[in-house]
Short mmCIF file of C-alpha atoms and ligand atoms in Angstrom, two decimals:
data_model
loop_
_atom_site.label_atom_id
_atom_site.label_comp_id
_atom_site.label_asym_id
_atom_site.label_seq_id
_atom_site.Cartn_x
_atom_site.Cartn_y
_atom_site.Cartn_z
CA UNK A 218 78.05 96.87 137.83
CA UNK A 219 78.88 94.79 140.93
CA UNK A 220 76.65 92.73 141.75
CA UNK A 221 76.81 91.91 145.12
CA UNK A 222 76.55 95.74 145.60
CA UNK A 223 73.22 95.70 143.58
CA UNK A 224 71.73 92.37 145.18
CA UNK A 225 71.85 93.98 148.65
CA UNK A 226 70.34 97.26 147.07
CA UNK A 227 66.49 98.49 148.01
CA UNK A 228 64.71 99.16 145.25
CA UNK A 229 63.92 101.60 143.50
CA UNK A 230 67.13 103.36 143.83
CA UNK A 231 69.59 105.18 141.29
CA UNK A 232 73.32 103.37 140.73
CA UNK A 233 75.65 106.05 139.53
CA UNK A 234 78.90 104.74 137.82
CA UNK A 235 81.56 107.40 139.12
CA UNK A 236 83.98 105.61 136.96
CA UNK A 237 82.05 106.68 133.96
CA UNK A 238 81.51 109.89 134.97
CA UNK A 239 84.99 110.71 135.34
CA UNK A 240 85.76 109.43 131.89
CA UNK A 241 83.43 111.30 130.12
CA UNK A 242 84.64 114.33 132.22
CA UNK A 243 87.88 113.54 130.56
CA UNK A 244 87.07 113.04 127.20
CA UNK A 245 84.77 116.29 127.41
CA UNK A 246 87.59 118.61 129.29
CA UNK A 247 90.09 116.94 126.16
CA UNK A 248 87.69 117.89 123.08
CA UNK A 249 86.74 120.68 124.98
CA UNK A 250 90.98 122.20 124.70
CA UNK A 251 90.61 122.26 121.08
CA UNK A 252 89.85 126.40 121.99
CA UNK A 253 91.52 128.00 124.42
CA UNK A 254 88.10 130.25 124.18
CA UNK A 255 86.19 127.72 124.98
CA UNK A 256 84.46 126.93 128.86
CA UNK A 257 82.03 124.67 129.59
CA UNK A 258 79.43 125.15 132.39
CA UNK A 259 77.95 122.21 133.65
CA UNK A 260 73.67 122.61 134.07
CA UNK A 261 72.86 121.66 137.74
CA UNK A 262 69.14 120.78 136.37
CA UNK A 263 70.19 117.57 135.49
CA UNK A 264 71.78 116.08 138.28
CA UNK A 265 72.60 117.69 142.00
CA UNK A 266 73.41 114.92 144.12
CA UNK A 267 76.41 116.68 145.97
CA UNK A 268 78.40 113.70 145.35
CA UNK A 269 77.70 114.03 141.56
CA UNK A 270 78.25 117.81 141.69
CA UNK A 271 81.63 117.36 143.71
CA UNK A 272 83.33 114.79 140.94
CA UNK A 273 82.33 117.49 138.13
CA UNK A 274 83.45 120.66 140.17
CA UNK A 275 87.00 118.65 140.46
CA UNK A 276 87.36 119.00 136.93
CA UNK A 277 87.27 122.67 136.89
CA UNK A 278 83.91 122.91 135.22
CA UNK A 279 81.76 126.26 135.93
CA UNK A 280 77.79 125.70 136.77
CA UNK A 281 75.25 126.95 135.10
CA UNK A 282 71.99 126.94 137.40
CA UNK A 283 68.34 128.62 137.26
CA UNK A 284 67.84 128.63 141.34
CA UNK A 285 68.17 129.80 144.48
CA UNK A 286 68.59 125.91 145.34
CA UNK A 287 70.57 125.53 142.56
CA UNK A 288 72.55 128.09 143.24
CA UNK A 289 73.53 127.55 146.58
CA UNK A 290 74.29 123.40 145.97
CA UNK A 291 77.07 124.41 143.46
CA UNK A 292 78.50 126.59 145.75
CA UNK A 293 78.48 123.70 148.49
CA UNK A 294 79.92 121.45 145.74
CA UNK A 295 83.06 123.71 145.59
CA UNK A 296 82.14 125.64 142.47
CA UNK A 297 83.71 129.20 142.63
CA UNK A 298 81.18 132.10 142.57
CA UNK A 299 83.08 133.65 139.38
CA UNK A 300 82.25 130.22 137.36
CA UNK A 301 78.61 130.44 138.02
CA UNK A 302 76.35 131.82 135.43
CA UNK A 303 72.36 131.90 136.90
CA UNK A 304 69.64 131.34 133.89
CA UNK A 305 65.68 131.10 133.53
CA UNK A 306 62.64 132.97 133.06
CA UNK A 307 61.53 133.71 135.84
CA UNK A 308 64.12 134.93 138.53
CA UNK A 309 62.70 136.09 142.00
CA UNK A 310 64.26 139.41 143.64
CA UNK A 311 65.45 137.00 146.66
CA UNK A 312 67.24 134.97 143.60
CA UNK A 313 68.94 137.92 141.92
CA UNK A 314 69.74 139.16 145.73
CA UNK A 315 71.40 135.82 146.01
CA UNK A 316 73.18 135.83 142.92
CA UNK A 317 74.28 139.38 143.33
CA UNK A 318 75.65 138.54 146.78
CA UNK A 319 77.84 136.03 145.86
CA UNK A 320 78.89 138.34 142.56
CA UNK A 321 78.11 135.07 140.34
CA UNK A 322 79.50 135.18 136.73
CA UNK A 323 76.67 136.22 135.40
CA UNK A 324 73.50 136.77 135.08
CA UNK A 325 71.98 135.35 132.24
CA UNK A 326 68.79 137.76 131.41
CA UNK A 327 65.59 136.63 129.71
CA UNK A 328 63.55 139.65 129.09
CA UNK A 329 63.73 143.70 129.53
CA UNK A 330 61.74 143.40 132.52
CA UNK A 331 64.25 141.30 134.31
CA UNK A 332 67.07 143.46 133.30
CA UNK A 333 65.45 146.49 134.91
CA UNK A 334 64.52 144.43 138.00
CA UNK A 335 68.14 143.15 138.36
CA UNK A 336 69.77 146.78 137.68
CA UNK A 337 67.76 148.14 140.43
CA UNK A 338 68.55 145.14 142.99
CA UNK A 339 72.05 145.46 142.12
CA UNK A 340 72.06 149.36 142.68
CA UNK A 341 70.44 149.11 146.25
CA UNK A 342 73.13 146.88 147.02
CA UNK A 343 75.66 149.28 145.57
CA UNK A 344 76.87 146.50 143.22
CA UNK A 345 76.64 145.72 139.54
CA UNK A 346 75.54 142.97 138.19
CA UNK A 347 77.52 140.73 134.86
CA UNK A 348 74.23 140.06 132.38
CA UNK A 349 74.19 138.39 129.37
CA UNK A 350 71.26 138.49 127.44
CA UNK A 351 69.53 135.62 126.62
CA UNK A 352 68.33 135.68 122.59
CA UNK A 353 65.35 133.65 120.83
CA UNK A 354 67.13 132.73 117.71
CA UNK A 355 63.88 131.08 116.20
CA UNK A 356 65.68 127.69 115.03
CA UNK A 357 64.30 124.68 115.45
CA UNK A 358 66.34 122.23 117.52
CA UNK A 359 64.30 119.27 116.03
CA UNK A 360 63.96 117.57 119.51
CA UNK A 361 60.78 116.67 121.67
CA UNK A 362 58.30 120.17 121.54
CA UNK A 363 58.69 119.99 125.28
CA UNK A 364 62.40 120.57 125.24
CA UNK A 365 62.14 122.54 122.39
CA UNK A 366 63.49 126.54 123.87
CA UNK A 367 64.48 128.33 120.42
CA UNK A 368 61.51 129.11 118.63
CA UNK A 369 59.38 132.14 118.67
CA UNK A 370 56.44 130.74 120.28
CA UNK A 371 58.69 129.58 123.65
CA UNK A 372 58.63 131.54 126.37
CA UNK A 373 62.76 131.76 126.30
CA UNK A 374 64.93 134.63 125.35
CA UNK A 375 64.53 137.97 123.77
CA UNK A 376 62.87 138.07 120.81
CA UNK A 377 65.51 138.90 117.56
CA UNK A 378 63.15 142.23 116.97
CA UNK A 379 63.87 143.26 120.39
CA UNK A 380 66.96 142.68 120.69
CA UNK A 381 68.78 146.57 119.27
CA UNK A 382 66.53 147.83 122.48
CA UNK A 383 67.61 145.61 125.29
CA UNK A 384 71.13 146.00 124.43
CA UNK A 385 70.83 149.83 124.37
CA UNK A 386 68.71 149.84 127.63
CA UNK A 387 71.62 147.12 129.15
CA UNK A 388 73.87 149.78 128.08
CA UNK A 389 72.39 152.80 129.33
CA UNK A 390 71.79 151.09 132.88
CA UNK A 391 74.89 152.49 135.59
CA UNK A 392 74.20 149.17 137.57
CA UNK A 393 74.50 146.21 135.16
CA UNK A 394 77.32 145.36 132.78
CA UNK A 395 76.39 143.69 129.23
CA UNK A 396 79.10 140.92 128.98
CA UNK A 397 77.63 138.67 126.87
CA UNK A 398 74.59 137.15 124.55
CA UNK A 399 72.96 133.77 125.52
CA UNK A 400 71.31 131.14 123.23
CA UNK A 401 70.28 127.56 124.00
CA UNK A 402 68.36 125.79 121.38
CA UNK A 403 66.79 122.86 123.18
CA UNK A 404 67.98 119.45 124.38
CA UNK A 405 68.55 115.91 123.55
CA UNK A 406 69.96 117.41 120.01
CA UNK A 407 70.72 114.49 117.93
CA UNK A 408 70.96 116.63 114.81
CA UNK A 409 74.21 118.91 114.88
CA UNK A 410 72.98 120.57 111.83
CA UNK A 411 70.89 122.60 114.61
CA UNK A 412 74.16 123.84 115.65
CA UNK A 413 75.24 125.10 112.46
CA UNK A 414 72.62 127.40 112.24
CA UNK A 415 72.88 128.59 115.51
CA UNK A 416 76.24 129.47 114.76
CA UNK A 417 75.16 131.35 111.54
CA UNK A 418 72.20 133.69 113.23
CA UNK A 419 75.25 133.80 116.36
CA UNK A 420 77.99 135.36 113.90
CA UNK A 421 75.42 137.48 111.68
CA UNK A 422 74.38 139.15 115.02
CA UNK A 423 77.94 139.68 116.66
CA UNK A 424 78.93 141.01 113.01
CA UNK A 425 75.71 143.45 113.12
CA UNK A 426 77.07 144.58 116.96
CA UNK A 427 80.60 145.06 115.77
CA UNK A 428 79.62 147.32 113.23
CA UNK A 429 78.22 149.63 116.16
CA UNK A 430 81.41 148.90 118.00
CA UNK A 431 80.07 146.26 120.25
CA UNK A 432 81.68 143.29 121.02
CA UNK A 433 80.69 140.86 123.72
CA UNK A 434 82.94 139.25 125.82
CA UNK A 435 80.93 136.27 125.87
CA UNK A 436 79.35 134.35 123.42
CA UNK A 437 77.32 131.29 125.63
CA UNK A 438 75.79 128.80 122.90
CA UNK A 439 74.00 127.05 125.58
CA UNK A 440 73.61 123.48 126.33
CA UNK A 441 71.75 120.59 124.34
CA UNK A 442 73.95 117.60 122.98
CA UNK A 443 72.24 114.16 122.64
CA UNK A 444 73.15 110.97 123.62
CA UNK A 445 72.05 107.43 122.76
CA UNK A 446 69.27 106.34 124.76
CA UNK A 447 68.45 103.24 122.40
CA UNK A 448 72.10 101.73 122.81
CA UNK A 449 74.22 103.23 125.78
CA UNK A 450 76.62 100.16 125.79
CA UNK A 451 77.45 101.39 122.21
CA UNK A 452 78.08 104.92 123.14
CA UNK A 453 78.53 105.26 126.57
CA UNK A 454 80.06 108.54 126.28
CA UNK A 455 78.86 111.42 123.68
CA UNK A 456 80.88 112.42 120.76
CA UNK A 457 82.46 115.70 122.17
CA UNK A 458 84.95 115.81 119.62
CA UNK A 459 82.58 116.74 116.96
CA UNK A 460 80.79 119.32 119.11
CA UNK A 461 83.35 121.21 119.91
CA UNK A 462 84.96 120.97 116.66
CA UNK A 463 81.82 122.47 114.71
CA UNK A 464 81.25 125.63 117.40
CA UNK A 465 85.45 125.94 116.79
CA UNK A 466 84.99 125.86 112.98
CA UNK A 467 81.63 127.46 112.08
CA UNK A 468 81.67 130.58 115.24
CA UNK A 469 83.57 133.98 114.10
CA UNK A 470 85.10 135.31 117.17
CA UNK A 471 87.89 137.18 117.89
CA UNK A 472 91.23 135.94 120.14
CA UNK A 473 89.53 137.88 123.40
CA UNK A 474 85.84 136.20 123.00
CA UNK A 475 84.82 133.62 125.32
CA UNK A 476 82.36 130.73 124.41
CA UNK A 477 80.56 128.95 127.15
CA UNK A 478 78.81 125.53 126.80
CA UNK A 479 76.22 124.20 129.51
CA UNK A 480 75.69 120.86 129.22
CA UNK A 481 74.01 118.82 131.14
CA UNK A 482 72.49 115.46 129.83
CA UNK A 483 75.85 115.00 127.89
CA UNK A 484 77.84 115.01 131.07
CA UNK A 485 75.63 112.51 133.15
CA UNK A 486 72.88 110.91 131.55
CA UNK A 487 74.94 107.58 130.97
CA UNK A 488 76.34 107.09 134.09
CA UNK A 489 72.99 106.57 135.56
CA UNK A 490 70.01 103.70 136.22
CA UNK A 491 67.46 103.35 137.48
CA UNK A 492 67.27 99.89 139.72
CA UNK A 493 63.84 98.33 140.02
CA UNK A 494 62.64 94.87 140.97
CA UNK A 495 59.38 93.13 139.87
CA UNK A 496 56.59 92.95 141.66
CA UNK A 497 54.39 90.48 139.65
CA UNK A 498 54.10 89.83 136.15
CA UNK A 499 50.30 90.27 135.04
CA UNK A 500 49.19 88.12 131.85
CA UNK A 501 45.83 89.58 130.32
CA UNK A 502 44.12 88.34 127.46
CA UNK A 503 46.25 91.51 125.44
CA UNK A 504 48.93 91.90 127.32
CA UNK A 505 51.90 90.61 129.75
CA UNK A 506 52.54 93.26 132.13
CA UNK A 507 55.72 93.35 134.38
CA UNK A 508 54.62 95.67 137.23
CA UNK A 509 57.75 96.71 139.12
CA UNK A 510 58.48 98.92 142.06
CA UNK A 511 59.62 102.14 140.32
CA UNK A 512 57.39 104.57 138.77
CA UNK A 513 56.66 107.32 136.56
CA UNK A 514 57.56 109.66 140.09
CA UNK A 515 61.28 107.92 140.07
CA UNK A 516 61.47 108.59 136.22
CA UNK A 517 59.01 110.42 134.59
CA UNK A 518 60.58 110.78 131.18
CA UNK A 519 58.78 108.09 129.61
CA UNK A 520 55.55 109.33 130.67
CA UNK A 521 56.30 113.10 130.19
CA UNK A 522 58.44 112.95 127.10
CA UNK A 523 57.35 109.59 125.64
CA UNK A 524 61.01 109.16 126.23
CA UNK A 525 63.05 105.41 125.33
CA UNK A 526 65.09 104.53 128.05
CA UNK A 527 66.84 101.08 127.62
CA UNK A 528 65.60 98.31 130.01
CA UNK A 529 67.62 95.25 130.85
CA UNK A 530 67.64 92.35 133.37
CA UNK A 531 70.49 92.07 135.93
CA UNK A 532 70.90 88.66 135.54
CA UNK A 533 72.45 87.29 138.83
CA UNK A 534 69.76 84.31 138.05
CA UNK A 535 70.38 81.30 136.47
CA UNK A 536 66.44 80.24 136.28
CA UNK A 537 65.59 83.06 133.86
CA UNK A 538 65.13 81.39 130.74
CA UNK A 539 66.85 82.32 127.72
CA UNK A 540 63.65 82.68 125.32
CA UNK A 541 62.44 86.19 125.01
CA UNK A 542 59.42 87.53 125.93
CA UNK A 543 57.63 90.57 125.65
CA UNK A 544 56.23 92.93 128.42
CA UNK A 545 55.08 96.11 129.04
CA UNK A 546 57.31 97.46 131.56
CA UNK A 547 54.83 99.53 133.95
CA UNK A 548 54.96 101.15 137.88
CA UNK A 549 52.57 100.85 141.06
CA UNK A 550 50.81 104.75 140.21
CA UNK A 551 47.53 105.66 139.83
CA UNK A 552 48.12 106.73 136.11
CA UNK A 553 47.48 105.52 133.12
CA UNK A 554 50.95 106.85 131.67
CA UNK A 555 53.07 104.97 134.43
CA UNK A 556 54.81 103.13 131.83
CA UNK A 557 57.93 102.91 131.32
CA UNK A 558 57.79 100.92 128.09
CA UNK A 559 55.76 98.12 126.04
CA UNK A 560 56.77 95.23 123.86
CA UNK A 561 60.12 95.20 125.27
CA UNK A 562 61.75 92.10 124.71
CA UNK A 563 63.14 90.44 128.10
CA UNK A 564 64.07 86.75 128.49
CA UNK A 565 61.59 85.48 131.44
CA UNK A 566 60.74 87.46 134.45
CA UNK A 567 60.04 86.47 137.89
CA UNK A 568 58.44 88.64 141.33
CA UNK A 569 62.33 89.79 142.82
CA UNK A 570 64.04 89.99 139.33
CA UNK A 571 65.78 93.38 139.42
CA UNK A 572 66.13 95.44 136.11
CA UNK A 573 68.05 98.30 134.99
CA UNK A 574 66.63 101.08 133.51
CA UNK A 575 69.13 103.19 131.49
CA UNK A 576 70.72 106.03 130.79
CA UNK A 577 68.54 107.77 133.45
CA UNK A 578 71.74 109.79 135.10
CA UNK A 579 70.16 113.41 133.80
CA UNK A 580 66.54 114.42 134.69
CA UNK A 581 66.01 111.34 136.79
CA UNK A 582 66.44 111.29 140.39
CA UNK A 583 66.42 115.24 140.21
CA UNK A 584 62.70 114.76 138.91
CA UNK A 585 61.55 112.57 141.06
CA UNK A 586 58.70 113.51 143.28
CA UNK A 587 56.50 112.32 146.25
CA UNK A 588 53.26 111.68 144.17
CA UNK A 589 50.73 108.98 146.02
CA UNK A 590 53.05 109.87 149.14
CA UNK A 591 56.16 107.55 148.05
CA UNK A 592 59.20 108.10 149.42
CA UNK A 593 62.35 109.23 146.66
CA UNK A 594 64.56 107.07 145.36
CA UNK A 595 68.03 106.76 147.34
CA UNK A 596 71.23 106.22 145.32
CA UNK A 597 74.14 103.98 145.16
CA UNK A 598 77.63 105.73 144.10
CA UNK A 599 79.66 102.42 142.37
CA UNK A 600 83.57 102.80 141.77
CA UNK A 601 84.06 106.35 143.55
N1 LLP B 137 71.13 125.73 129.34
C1 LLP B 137 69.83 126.07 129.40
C2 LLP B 137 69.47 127.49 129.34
C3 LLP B 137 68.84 125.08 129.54
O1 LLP B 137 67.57 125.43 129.61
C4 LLP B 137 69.21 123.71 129.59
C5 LLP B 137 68.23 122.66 129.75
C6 LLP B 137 70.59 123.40 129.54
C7 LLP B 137 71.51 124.44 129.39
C8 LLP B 137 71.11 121.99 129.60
O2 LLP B 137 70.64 121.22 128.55
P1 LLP B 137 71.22 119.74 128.31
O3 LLP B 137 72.67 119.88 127.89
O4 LLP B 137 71.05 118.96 129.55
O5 LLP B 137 70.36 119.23 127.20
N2 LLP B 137 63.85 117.44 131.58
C9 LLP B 137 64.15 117.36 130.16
C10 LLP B 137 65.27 118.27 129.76
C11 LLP B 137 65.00 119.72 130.09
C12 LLP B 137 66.14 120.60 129.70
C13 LLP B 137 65.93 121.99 130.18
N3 LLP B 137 66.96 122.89 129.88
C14 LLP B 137 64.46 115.91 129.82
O6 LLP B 137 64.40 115.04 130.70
O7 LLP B 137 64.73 115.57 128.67
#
């Protein structure tokens, strides 16, 4: 980080590393060319600034977005209409209108309702629409319940039991074509074995199709890879190699099948802070409190995930002395949860000290929100 660039910053504000993000691009689009079969989509949800969008779109990544918004800032970004796929569970008609207008890639469908929604849209506009059909493959992705999208009890995907009849009613519909089935476990996977077994139910079902004589064009295995929150230094960029090695080693396909990824966290969670300065440090009989300028509505991962995010001190201070101390790292709202973490060892704070909150480049700024009327967080782009 530069720190002249970060002194003159006002807090709290993001500080993207473009440099990073262009490396990990690399590494991903170089594991990624171990199958020709293989393209990755890259999931708008967890970043959108345009700038953001623009450096992945450059590397010939498709988008995978669940929006109208969405949608419409990929194709601002430069992202061709034939490289966007459009998920979620609840699509409106002016969304599938959209969608269908720009004749996206596809459309990846999330119940039998939807499909028959989208079939008529599309045949009203005298167009037909690409669908893939989102499955529930009931595995456990092992991740936080809230991120948690594969089981039965989530409200993503077909069920398995359902499946024979939405593929048959897909097929029997003159205004939609069946290109593909869609899966996506859950995210922040740290345990690849997840993907193993996604790749199992994924080649026992394309086996039970082919016997019929179906074979989709498009197998999409969704999004989901981890990274390290606790030590981003370490591992600043995810292990894509493995990744795509296990999908190209444990997924049957045939020379003609496609496999999309859509990853999002994997692609830009590291490249991200979040820049905050202290207020005042509050010492209670219990507890020494650093109360700093961001909150839970710059970042609410902590509070809504009991999410780790790593926590450091820019240290453009000589003063700060080099014995640690612990705080509770907490923001100006009105909630008890505004924390962003306790007993984190810091060497001594000071009001104006300005820390870095990490790995906060995915479902950060693009959660933010204007709770107790505060204004967003702005953003610095560094090395573009
Ligand atoms: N595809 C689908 C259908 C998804 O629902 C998601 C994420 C992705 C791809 C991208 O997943 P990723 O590669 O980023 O893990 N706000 C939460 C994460 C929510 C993820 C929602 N779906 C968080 O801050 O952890």
């Amino acid at each position: 980080m530069d720190n002249d660039l970060l002194k003159s910053a006002s807090t709290p504000i993001y500080y993207y590393d473009a440099d990073l993000l262009r490396r990990t691009l690399e590494a991903l689009t170089t594991a990624a060319a171990i199958d020709h079969r293989f393209k990755v989509h890259y999931a708008v949800k967890a970043n959108a600034r345009p700038e953001i969008l623009s450096i992945i779109q450059n590397t010939g990544l498709g988008a995978d977005c669940v929006s109208e918004g969405e949608i419409k800032a990929a194709v601002n970004a430069g992202f061709p209409a034939d490289r966007i796929v459009f998920a979620g569970v609840g699509k409106t008609d002016k969304e599938i209108r959209l969608g269908l207008s720009y004749d996206i890639e596809c459309f990846n469908v999330e119940s039998m309702p939807e499909l028959e929604v989208i079939n008529s849209l599309a045949s009203k506009l005298g167009t037909v629409a690409n669908v893939a059909l989102r499955v529930n493959p009931e595995i456990d992705a092992h991740t936080h319940r809230y991120i948690t999208t594969g089981l039965s009890e989530n409200k993503f995907g077909i069920p398995m039991s359902q499946l024979d009849q939405a593929v048959d009613m897909a097929h029997s519909m003159s205004n939609v074509k069946l290109r593909g089935l869609h899966f996506h476990i859950g995210s922040q996977l740290t345990q690849l074995d997840s993907y193993i077994l996604l790749c199992e139910r994924i080649n026992d079902l394309t086996e039970h199709y082919l016997k019929q004589g179906i074979e989709f064009e498009i197998i999409n295995v969704g999004g989901g890879l981890g990274i390290d929150y606790n030590d981003p230094d370490a591992n600043p960029i995810p292990d894509f190699k493995s990744y795509f090695e296990l999908f190209h080693k444990n997924l049957k396909l045939s020379q003609s099948q496609e496999v999309h990824f859509e990853l999002g966290r994997a692609i830009v969670a590291q490249c991200g802070s979040l820049l905050t300065r202290i207020l005042y440090i509050k010492e209670t009989p219990t507890k020494r409190f650093a109360i700093v300028d961001a909150g839970m509505t710059d970042l609410i991962r902590p509070a809504l995930y009991q999410a780790h995010h790593k926590i450091e001190l820019i240290d453009d201070n000589t003063e700060n002395n080099c014995t640690l101390l612990k705080y509770d790292i907490v923001g100006p709202i009105c909630e008890s949860s505004d924390v962003f973490d306790t007993d984190v060892e810091l060497p001594q704070l000071k009001r104006g000290d300005m820390l870095a909150i990490r790995s906060a480049g995915a479902y950060g700024e693009i959660m933010a929100s204007q709770y107790n009327l505060r204004r967003l967080p702005g953003a610095i782009l560094d090395n573009q």
